[in-house]
């Protein structure tokens, strides 16, 4: 039986419903199939959105927690000694993903084509 990709493995952009202070910190999340992920910091208004890893706020490794959730272990790009843990839970109903830290939903993200 062949494996199908985890629903969390995708490119995610912050949803409009996300609180302003979270949207100001997290712009998008790229969850690759190879177990790596990158959380990109938000850019100032008027700045171009970058897809360069140099602008990443956090570089992460991920693993499946369950059929709808991935666990992210991240290091700050500016200081790799600082480690953070997140969960990205994809709703099977809406297809949106919640970014969670310490049981608190930080924001919602929308899958990009």
CSV table of C-alpha atoms in Angstrom, one decimal:
chain,number,residue,atom,x,y,z
A,1,UNK,CA,0.0,0.0,0.0
A,2,UNK,CA,1.4,3.4,-1.0
A,3,UNK,CA,1.6,6.2,1.5
A,4,UNK,CA,-0.3,9.4,0.9
A,5,UNK,CA,1.2,12.8,2.0
A,6,UNK,CA,0.2,14.1,5.4
A,7,UNK,CA,-2.5,16.9,5.1
A,8,UNK,CA,-0.2,19.2,7.0
A,9,UNK,CA,2.5,19.0,4.3
A,10,UNK,CA,1.7,22.1,2.3
A,11,UNK,CA,2.3,25.8,1.9
A,12,UNK,CA,0.1,27.7,4.4
A,13,UNK,CA,-0.6,31.5,4.5
A,14,UNK,CA,-2.0,33.3,7.5
A,15,UNK,CA,-5.8,33.6,7.4
A,16,UNK,CA,-7.6,36.9,7.7
A,17,UNK,CA,-9.3,35.6,10.8
A,18,UNK,CA,-6.0,35.4,12.7
A,19,UNK,CA,-5.4,37.9,15.5
A,20,UNK,CA,-3.4,41.0,14.3
A,21,UNK,CA,-0.5,40.4,16.8
A,22,UNK,CA,-0.1,36.8,15.5
A,23,UNK,CA,-0.5,37.8,11.8
A,24,UNK,CA,2.2,40.5,12.5
A,25,UNK,CA,4.6,37.7,13.5
A,26,UNK,CA,3.8,34.7,11.3
A,27,UNK,CA,3.2,35.2,7.6
A,28,UNK,CA,3.3,31.7,6.2
A,29,UNK,CA,4.5,28.2,6.9
A,30,UNK,CA,6.0,25.8,4.4
A,31,UNK,CA,5.8,22.2,5.5
A,32,UNK,CA,7.8,20.0,3.1
A,33,UNK,CA,7.3,16.3,2.5
A,34,UNK,CA,10.9,15.5,3.7
A,35,UNK,CA,10.2,16.3,7.4
A,36,UNK,CA,11.4,19.9,7.2
A,37,UNK,CA,9.4,23.1,7.7
A,38,UNK,CA,10.0,26.8,7.6
A,39,UNK,CA,8.0,29.5,9.4
A,40,UNK,CA,8.4,32.8,7.7
A,41,UNK,CA,8.1,36.0,9.6
A,42,UNK,CA,5.6,38.6,8.5
A,43,UNK,CA,7.0,41.5,6.5
A,44,UNK,CA,6.4,45.2,7.0
A,45,UNK,CA,3.6,46.7,5.0
A,46,UNK,CA,4.9,47.7,1.6
A,47,UNK,CA,7.8,45.2,1.6
A,48,UNK,CA,7.9,42.5,-0.9
A,49,UNK,CA,7.1,39.0,0.4
A,50,UNK,CA,10.3,36.9,0.2
A,51,UNK,CA,10.5,33.2,-0.4
A,52,UNK,CA,14.2,33.1,0.5
A,53,UNK,CA,15.2,31.0,3.5
A,54,UNK,CA,17.3,33.9,4.7
A,55,UNK,CA,14.0,35.6,5.8
A,56,UNK,CA,12.8,32.6,7.7
A,57,UNK,CA,11.8,33.3,11.3
A,58,UNK,CA,12.1,29.7,12.3
A,59,UNK,CA,13.5,26.5,10.8
A,60,UNK,CA,11.8,23.3,11.8
A,61,UNK,CA,11.7,19.6,11.7
A,62,UNK,CA,8.3,18.0,11.8
A,63,UNK,CA,6.7,14.6,12.4
A,64,UNK,CA,3.2,13.3,12.2
A,65,UNK,CA,1.4,13.3,15.6
A,66,UNK,CA,-1.9,11.9,14.2
A,67,UNK,CA,-3.8,11.9,10.9
A,68,UNK,CA,-4.5,15.6,11.1
A,69,UNK,CA,-1.6,17.0,13.2
A,70,UNK,CA,2.1,17.6,12.8
A,71,UNK,CA,4.5,18.5,15.6
A,72,UNK,CA,7.1,21.1,14.7
A,73,UNK,CA,10.4,21.4,16.6
A,74,UNK,CA,11.8,24.8,15.5
A,75,UNK,CA,14.9,26.9,16.1
A,76,UNK,CA,14.9,30.6,15.6
A,77,UNK,CA,16.8,31.5,12.5
A,78,UNK,CA,18.5,34.4,14.3
A,79,UNK,CA,19.5,32.2,17.3
A,80,UNK,CA,19.5,28.4,16.7
A,81,UNK,CA,20.1,27.8,20.5
A,82,UNK,CA,16.4,28.8,21.1
A,83,UNK,CA,14.1,25.9,20.5
A,84,UNK,CA,10.3,26.2,20.2
A,85,UNK,CA,7.6,23.6,19.8
A,86,UNK,CA,4.4,24.0,17.8
A,87,UNK,CA,1.6,21.8,16.5
A,88,UNK,CA,-0.1,22.4,13.1
A,89,UNK,CA,-3.6,20.8,13.2
A,90,UNK,CA,-5.5,20.6,9.9
A,91,UNK,CA,-9.3,20.6,10.1
A,92,UNK,CA,-10.9,17.9,8.0
A,93,UNK,CA,-14.0,20.0,7.8
A,94,UNK,CA,-12.6,23.4,6.7
A,95,UNK,CA,-9.1,22.5,5.4
A,96,UNK,CA,-7.7,25.3,7.4
A,97,UNK,CA,-4.8,24.7,9.9
A,98,UNK,CA,-4.4,26.0,13.4
A,99,UNK,CA,-0.9,26.8,14.7
A,100,UNK,CA,-0.8,25.8,18.4
A,101,UNK,CA,1.8,26.4,21.0
A,102,UNK,CA,1.4,25.1,24.6
A,103,UNK,CA,-2.3,24.3,23.9
A,104,UNK,CA,-3.1,27.8,22.7
A,105,UNK,CA,-4.2,28.4,19.2
A,106,UNK,CA,-2.0,31.1,17.9
A,107,UNK,CA,-3.6,31.6,14.5
A,108,UNK,CA,-5.2,30.0,11.5
A,109,UNK,CA,-3.6,29.3,8.2
A,110,UNK,CA,-5.0,28.6,4.7
A,111,UNK,CA,-3.5,26.1,2.3
A,112,UNK,CA,-2.1,27.6,-0.8
A,113,UNK,CA,-2.3,25.9,-4.2
